[in-house]
PDB file of C-alpha atoms in Angstrom:
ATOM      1  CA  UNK G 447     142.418 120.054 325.601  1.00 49.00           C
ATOM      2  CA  UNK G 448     141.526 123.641 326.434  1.00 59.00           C
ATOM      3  CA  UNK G 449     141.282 125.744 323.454  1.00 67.00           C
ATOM      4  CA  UNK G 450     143.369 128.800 323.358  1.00 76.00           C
ATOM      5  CA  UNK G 451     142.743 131.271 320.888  1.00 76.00           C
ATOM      6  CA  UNK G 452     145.819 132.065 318.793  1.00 82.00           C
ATOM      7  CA  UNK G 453     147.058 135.090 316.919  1.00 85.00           C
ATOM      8  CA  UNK G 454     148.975 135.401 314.136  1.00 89.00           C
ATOM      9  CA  UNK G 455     150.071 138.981 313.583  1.00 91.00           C
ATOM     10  CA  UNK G 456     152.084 140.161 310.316  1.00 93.00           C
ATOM     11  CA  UNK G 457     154.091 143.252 310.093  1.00 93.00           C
ATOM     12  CA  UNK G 458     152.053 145.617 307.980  1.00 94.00           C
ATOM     13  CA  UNK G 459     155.073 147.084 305.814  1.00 95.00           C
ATOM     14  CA  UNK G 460     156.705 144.329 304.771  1.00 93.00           C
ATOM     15  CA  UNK G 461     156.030 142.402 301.329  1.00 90.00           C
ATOM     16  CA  UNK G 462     155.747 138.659 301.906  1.00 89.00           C
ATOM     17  CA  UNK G 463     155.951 135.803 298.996  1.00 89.00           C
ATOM     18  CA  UNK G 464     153.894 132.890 298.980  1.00 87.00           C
ATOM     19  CA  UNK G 465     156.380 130.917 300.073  1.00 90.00           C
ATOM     20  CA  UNK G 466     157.258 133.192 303.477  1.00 91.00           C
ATOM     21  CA  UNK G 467     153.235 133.438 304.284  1.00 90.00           C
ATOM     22  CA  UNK G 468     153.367 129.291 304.020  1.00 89.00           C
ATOM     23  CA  UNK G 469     156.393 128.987 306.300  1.00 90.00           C
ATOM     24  CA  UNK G 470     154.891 131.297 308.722  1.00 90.00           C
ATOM     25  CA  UNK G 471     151.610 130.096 309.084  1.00 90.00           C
ATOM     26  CA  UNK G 472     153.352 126.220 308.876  1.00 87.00           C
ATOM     27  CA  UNK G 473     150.968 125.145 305.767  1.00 87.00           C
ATOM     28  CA  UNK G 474     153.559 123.095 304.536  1.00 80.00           C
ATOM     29  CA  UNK G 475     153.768 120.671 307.499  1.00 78.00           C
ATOM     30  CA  UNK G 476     151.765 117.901 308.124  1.00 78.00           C
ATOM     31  CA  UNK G 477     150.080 117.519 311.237  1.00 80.00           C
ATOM     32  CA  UNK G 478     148.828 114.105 312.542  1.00 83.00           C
ATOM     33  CA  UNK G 479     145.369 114.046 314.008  1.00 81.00           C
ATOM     34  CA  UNK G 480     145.249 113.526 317.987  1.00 74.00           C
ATOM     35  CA  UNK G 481     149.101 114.515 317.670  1.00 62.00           C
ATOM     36  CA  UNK G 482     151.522 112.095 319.099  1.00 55.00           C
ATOM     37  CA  UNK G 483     152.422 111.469 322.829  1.00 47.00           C
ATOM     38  CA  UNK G 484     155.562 110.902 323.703  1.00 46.00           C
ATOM     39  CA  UNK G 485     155.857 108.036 326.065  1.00 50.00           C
ATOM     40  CA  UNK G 486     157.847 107.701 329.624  1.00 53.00           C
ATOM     41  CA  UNK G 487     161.158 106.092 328.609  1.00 56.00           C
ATOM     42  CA  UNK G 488     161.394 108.164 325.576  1.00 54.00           C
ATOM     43  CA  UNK G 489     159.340 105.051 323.847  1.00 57.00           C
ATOM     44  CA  UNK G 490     156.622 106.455 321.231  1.00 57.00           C
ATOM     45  CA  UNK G 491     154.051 104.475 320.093  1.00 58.00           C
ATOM     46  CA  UNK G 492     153.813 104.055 316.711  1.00 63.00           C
ATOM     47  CA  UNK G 493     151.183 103.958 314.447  1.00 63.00           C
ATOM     48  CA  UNK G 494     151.395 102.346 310.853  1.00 67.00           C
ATOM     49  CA  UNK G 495     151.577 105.127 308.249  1.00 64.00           C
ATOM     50  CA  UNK G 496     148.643 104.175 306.667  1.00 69.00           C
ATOM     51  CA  UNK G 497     146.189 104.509 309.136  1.00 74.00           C
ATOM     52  CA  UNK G 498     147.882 107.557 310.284  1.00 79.00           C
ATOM     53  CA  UNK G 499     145.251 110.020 309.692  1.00 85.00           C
ATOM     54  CA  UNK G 500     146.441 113.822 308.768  1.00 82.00           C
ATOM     55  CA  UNK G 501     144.389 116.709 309.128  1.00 81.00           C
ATOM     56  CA  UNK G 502     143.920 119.114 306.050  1.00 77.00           C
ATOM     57  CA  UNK G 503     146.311 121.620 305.803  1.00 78.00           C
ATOM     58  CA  UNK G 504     145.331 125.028 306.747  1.00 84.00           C
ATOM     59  CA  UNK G 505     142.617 123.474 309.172  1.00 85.00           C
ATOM     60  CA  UNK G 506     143.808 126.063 311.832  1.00 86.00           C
ATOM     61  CA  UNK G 507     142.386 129.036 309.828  1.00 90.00           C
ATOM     62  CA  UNK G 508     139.809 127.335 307.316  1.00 89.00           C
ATOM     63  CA  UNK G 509     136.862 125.148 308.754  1.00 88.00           C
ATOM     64  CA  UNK G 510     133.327 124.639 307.396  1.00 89.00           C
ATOM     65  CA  UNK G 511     130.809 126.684 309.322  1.00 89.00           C
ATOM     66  CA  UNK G 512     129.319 123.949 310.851  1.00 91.00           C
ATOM     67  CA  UNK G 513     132.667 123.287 312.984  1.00 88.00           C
ATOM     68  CA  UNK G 514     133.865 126.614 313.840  1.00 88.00           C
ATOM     69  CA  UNK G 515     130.416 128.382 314.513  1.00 91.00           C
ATOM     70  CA  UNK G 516     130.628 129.000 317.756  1.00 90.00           C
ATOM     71  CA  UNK G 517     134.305 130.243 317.708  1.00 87.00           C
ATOM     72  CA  UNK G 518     133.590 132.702 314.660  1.00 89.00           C
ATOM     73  CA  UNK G 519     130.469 133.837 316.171  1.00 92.00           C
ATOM     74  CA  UNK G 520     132.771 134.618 319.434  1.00 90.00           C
ATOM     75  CA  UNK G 521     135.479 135.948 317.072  1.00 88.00           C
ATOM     76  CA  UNK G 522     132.967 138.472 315.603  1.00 89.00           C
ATOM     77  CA  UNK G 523     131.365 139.568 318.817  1.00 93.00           C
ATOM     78  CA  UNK G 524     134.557 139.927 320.106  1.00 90.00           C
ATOM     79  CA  UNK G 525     135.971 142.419 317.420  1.00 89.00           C
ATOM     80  CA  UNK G 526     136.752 145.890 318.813  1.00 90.00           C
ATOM     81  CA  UNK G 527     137.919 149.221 317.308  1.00 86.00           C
ATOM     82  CA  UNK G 528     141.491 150.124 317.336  1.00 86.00           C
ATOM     83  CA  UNK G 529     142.230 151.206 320.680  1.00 90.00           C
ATOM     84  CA  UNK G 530     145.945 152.481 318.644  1.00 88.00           C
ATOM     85  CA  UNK G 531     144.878 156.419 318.772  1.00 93.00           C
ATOM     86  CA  UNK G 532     144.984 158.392 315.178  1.00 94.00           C
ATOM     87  CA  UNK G 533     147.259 161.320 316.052  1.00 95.00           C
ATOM     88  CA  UNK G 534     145.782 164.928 314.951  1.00 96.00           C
ATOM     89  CA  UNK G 535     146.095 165.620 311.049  1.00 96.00           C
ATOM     90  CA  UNK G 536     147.052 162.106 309.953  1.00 97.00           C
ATOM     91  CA  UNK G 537     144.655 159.444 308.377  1.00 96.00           C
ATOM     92  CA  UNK G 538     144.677 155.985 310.515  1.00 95.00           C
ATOM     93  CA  UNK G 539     147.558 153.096 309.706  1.00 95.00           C
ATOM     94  CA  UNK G 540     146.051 150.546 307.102  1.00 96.00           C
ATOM     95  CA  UNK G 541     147.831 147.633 305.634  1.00 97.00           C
ATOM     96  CA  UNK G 542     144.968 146.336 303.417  1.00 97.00           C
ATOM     97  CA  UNK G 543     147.911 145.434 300.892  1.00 97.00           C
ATOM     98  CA  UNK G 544     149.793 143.128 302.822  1.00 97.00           C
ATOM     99  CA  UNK G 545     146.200 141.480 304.587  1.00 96.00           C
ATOM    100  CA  UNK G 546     145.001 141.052 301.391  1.00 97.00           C
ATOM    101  CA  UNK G 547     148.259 139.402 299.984  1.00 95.00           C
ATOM    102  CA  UNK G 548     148.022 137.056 303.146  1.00 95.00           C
ATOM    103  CA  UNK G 549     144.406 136.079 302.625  1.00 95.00           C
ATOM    104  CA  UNK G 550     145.397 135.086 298.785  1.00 96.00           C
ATOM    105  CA  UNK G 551     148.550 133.470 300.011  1.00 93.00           C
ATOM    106  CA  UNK G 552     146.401 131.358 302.533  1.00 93.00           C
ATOM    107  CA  UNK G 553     144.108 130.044 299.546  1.00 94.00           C
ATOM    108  CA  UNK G 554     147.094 129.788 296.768  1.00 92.00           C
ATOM    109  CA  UNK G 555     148.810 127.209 299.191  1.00 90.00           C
ATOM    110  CA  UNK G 556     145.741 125.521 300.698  1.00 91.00           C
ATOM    111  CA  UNK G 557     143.315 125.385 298.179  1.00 92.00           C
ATOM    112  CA  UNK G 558     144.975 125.714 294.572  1.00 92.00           C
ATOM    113  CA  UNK G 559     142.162 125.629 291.755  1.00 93.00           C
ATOM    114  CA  UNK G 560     139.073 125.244 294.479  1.00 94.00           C
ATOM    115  CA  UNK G 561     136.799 127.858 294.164  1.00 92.00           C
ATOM    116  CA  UNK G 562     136.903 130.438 297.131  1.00 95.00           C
ATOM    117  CA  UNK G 563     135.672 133.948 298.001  1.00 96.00           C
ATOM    118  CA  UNK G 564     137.552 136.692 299.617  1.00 98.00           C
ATOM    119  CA  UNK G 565     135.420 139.522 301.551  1.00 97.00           C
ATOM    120  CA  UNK G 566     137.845 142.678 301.562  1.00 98.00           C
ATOM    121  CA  UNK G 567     135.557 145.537 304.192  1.00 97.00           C
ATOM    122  CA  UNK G 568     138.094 148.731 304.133  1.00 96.00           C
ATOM    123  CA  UNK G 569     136.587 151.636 305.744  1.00 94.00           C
ATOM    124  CA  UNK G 570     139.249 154.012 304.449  1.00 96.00           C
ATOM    125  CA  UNK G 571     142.284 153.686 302.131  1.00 97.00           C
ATOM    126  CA  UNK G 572     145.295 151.932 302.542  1.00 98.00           C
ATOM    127  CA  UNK G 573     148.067 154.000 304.164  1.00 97.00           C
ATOM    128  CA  UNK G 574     151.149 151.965 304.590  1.00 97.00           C
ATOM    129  CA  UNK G 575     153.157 149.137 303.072  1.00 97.00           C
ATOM    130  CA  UNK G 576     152.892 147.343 299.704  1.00 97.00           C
ATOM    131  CA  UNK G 577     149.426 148.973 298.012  1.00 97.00           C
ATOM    132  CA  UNK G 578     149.725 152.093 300.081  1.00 98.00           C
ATOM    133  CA  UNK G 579     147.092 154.599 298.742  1.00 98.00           C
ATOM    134  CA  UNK G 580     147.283 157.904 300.154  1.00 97.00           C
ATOM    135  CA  UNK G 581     149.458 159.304 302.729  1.00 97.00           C
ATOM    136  CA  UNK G 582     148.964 159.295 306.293  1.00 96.00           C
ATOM    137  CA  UNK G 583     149.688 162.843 306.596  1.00 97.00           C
ATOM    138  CA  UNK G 584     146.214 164.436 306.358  1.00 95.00           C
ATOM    139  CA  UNK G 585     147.704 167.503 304.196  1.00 96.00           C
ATOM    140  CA  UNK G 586     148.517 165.588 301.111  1.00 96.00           C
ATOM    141  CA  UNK G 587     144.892 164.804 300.104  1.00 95.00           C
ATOM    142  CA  UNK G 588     144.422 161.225 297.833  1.00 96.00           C
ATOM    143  CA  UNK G 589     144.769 161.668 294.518  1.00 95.00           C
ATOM    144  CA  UNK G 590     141.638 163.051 292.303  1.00 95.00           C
ATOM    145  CA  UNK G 591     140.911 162.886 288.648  1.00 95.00           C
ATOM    146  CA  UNK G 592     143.273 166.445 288.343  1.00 95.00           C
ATOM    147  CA  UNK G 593     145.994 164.783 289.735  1.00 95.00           C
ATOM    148  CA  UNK G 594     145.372 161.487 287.489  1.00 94.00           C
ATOM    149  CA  UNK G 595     145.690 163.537 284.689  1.00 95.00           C
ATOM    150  CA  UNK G 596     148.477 165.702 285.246  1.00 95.00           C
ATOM    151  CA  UNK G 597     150.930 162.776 286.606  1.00 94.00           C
ATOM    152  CA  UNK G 598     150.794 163.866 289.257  1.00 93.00           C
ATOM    153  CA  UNK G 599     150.461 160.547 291.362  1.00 95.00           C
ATOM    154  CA  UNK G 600     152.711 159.822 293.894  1.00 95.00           C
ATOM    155  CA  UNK G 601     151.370 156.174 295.102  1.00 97.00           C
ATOM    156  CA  UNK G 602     148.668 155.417 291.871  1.00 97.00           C
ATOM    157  CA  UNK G 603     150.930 153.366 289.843  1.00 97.00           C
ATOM    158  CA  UNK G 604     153.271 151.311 292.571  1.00 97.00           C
ATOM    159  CA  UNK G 605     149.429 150.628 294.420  1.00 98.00           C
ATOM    160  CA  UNK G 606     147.942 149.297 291.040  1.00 98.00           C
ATOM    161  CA  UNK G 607     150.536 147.354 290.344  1.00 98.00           C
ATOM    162  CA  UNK G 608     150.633 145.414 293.456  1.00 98.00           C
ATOM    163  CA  UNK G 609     147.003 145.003 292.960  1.00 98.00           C
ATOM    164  CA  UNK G 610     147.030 143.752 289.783  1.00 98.00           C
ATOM    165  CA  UNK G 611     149.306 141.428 290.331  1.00 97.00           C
ATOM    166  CA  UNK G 612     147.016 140.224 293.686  1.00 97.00           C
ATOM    167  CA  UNK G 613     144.008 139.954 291.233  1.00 98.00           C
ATOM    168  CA  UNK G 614     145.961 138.363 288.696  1.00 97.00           C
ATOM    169  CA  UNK G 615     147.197 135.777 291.624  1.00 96.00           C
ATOM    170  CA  UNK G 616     143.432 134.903 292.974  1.00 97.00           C
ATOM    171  CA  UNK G 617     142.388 134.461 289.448  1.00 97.00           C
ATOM    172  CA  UNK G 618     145.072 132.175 288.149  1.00 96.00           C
ATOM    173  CA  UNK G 619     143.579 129.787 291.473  1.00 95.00           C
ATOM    174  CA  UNK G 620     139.503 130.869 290.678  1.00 95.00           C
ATOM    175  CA  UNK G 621     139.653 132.779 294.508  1.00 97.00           C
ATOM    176  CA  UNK G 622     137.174 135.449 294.001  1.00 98.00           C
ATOM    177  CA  UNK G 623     137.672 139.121 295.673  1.00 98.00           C
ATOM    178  CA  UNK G 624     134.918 140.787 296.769  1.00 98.00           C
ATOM    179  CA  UNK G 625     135.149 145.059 297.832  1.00 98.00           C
ATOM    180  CA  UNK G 626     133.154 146.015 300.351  1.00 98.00           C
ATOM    181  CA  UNK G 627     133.972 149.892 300.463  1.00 97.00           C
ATOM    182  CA  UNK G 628     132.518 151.936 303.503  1.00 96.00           C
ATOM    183  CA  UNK G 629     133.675 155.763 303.856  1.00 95.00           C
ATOM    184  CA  UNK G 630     132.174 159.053 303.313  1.00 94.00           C
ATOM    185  CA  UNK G 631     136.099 159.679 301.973  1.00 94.00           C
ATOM    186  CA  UNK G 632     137.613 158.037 299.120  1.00 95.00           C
ATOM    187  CA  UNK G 633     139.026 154.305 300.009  1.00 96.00           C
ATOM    188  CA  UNK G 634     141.511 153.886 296.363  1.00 97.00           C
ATOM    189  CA  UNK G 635     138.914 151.753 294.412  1.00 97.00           C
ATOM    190  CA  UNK G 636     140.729 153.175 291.141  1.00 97.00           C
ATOM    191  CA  UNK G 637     143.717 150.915 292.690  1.00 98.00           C
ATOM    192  CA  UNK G 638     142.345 148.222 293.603  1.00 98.00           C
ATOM    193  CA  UNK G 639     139.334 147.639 290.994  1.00 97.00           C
ATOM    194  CA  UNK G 640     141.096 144.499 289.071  1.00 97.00           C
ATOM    195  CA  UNK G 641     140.683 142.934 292.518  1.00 98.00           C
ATOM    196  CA  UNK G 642     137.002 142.378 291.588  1.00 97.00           C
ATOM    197  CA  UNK G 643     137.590 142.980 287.689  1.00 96.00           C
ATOM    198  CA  UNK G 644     139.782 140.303 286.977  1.00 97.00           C
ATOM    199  CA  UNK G 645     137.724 137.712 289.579  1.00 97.00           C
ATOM    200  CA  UNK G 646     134.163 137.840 289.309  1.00 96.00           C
ATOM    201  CA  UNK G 647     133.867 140.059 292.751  1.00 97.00           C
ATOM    202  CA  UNK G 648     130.958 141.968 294.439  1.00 97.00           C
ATOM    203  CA  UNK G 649     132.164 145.795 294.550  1.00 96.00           C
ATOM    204  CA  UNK G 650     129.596 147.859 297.329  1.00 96.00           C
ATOM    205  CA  UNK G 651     130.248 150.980 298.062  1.00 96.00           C
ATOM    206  CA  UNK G 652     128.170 152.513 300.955  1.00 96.00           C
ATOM    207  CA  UNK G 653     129.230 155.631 303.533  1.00 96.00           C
ATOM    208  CA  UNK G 654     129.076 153.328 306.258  1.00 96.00           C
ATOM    209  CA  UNK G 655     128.564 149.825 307.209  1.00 95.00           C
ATOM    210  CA  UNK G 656     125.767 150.697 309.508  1.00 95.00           C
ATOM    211  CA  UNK G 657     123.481 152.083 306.683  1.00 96.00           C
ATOM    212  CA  UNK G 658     120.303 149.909 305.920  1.00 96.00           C
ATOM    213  CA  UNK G 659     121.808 150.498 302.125  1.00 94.00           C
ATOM    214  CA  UNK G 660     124.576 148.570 302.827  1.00 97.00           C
ATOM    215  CA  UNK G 661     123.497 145.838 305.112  1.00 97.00           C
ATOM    216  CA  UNK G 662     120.925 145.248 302.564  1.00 97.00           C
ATOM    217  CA  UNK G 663     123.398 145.203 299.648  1.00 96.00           C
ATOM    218  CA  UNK G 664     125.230 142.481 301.923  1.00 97.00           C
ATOM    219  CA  UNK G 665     122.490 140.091 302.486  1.00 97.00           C
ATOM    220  CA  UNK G 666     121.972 139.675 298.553  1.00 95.00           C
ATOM    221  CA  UNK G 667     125.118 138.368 298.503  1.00 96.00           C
ATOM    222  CA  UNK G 668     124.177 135.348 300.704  1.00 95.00           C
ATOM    223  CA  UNK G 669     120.667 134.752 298.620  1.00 95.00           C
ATOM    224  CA  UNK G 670     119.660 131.264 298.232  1.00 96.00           C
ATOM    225  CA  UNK G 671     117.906 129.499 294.724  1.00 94.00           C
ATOM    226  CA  UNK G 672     114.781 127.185 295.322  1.00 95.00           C
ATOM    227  CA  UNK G 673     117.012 124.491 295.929  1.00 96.00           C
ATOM    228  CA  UNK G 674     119.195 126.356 298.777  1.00 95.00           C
ATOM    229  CA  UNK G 675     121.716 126.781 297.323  1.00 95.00           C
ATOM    230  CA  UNK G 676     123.949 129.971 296.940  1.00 95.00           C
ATOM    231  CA  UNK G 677     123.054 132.347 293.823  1.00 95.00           C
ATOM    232  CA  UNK G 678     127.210 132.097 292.666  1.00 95.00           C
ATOM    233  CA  UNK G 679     128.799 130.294 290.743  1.00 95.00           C
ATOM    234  CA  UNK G 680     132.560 129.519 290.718  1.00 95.00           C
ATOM    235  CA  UNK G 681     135.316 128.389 287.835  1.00 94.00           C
ATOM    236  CA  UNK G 682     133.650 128.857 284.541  1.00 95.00           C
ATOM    237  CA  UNK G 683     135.997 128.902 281.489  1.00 96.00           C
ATOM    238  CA  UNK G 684     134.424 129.804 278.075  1.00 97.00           C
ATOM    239  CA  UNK G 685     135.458 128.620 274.516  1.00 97.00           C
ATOM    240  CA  UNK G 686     134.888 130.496 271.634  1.00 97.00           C
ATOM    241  CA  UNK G 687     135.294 128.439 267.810  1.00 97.00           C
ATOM    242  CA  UNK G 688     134.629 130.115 264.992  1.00 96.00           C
ATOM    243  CA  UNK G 689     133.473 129.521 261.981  1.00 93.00           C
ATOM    244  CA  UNK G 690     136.304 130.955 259.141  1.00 91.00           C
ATOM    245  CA  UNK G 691     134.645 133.833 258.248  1.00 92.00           C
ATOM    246  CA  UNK G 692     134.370 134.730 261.514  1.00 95.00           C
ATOM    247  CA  UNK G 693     137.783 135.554 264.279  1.00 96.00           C
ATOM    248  CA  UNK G 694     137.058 136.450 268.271  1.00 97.00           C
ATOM    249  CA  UNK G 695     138.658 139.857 268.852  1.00 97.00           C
ATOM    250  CA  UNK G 696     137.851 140.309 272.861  1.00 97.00           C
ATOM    251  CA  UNK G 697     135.678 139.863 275.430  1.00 97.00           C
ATOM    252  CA  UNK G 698     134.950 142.627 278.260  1.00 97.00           C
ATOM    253  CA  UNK G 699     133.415 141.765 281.203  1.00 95.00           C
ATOM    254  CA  UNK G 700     135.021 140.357 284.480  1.00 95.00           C
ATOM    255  CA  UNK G 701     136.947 137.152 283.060  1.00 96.00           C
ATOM    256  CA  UNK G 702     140.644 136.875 282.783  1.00 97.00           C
ATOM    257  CA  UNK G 703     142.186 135.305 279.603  1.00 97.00           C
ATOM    258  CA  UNK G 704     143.791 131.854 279.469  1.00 97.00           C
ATOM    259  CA  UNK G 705     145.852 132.954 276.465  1.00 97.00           C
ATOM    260  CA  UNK G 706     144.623 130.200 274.161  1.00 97.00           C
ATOM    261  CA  UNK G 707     145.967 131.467 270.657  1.00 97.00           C
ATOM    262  CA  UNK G 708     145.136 129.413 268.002  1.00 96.00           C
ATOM    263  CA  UNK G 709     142.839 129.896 264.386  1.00 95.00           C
ATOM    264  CA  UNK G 710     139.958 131.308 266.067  1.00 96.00           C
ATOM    265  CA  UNK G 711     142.223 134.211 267.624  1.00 97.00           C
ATOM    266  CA  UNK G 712     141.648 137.717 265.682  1.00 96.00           C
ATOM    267  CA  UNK G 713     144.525 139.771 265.039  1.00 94.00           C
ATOM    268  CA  UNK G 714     142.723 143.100 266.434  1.00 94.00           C
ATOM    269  CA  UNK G 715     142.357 143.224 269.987  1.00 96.00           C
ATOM    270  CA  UNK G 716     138.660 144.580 272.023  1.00 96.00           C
ATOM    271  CA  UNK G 717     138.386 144.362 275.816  1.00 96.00           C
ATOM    272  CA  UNK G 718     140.586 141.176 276.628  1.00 97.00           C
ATOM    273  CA  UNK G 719     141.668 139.858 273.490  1.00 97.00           C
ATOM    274  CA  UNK G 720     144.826 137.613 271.986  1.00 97.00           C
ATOM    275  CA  UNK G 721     142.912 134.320 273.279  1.00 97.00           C
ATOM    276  CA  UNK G 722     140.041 132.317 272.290  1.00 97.00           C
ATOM    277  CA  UNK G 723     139.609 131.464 276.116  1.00 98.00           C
ATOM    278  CA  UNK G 724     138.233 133.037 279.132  1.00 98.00           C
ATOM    279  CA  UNK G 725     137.915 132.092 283.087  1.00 97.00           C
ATOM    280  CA  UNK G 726     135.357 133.619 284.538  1.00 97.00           C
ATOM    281  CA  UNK G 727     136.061 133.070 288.497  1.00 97.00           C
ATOM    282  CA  UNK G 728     132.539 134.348 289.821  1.00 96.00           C
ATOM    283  CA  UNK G 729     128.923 134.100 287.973  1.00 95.00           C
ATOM    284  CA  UNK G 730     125.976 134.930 288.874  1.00 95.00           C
ATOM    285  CA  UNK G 731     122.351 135.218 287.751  1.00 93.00           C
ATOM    286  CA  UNK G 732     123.402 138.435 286.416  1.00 92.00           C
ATOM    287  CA  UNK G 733     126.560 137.885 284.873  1.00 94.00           C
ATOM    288  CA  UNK G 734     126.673 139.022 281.100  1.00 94.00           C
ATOM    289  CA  UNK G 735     130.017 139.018 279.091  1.00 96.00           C
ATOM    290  CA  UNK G 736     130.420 141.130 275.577  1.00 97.00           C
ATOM    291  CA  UNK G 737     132.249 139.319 272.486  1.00 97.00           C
ATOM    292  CA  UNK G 738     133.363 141.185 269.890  1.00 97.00           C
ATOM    293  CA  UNK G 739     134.214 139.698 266.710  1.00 97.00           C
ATOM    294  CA  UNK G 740     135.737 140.370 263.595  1.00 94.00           C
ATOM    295  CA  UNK G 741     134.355 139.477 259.899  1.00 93.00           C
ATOM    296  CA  UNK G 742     137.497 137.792 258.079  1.00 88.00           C
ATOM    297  CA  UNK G 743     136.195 137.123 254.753  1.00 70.00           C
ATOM    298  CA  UNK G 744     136.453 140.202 252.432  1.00 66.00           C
ATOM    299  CA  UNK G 745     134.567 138.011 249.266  1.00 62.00           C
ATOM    300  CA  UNK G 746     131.497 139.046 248.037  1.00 51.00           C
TER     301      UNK G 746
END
């Protein structure tokens, strides 16, 4: 069969549930491998369920490299600027929110609990929709540290929430977010830090994504150990037991907790505390973690 690329195109505005995003992309259905023809006469041939083979869901988006090379090579040669012109004194339309709640939709309902990376590139901030930023009017500028401390916010707080709750999402499933920020302007990192916070992510920031800075930054992600193998690490949970003079207060570092509350659990809270348990998402050779604890026994 001839293959025909397919789109899928969301509306950028709209906020979608896990659920909708599955129905939509049809993750939920099964889909038999060489499909089945149906026969003159109405007659199908059937095969016995069990050596019915099925393909994995979410093959149409999610492939290893080694099977779709040649389509994302075309896919990325083929990518082209917005042709959609930016009218005078407004910022371009960007829907990063609702892409980004698509991407961790995908992997929630596909791969639950497998590790998995998500490469966010945003070249400016997001503008419409769920996780909208700044305005697209060009006279309101985005928010600065004034602003931040005056309440004066008129986005801040809906956009961080929505992110939080993304991070919080990718996290719960060990999906790590990456930022790849490239604008001489602001692009609402503030917003969207937990993204990368809560899961382990590379954050770059670089004015463009033709500066040697950046693709340089970019290819360290991809290095390889003696044994060729990425340098990244995915799904790490930490334990902390105490001894009983000793109770774990916190950790801070990019980890989520697993709200484990037992003996070993301080009372006082540093960084991420209530929990004697941690997932970290993404490690690396440079990962480092702070614990803070607290001394228990007052005798002597």
């Amino acid at each position: 069969g001839l293959g025909i690329a397919r789109s899928y195109v969301f509306k950028g505005t709209k906020e979608l549930s896990t659920k909708q995003i599955q129905e939509m992309l049809g993750l939920n259905r099964q889909v038999p491998v060489g499909g089945k023809m149906a026969q003159p006469g109405g007659h199908q041939p059937q095969m016995p369920p069990q050596q019915q083979q099925y393909y994995p869901p979410g093959y149409k988006f999610l492939q290893p490299v080694s099977k779709c090379d040649m389509t994302l090579t075309d896919l990325l040669s083929e990518l082209q600027r917005d042709p959609w012109p930016v009218p005078q004194g407004k910022r371009a339309l960007r829907s990063t929110g609702v892409a980004l709640s698509i991407a961790i939709g995908l992997l929630e309902a596909v791969y639950p609990n497998v590790p998995a990376r998500i490469m966010l590139f945003i070249g400016g901030p997001c503008t419409q929709g769920p996780g909208q930023i700044a305005d697209e009017e060009l006279k309101y500028p985005i928010r600065s540290h004034h602003d931040i401390e005056k309440d004066n916010v008129k986005y801040m707080k809906k956009a961080i929430k929505h992110y939080e709750a993304l991070a919080n999402r990718a996290a719960a499933n060990s999906h790590i977010v990456d930022i790849y920020s490239a604008d001489v302007n602001q692009t609402g990192l503030h917003e969207m830090k937990y993204l990368s916070n809560y899961t382990g992510g590379h954050m770059i920031l670089a004015d463009s994504f033709n500066t040697s800075l950046f693709k340089q930054s970019f290819q360290r992600v991809f290095l390889k150990d003696s044994r060729n193998e990425f340098r990244m690490a995915f799904n790490c949970v930490l334990d902390i037991k105490t001894s009983r003079e000793l109770k774990v207060s916190g950790a801070i570092g990019s980890c989520v907790s697993l709200n484990v509350k037992n003996q070993f659990v301080s009372e006082t809270e540093t960084g991420i505390g209530g929990t004697s348990s941690w997932r970290i998402c993404g490690l690396y050779p440079n990962t480092s973690l702070a614990l803070f604890f607290d001394i228990v026994s007052q005798v002597n």
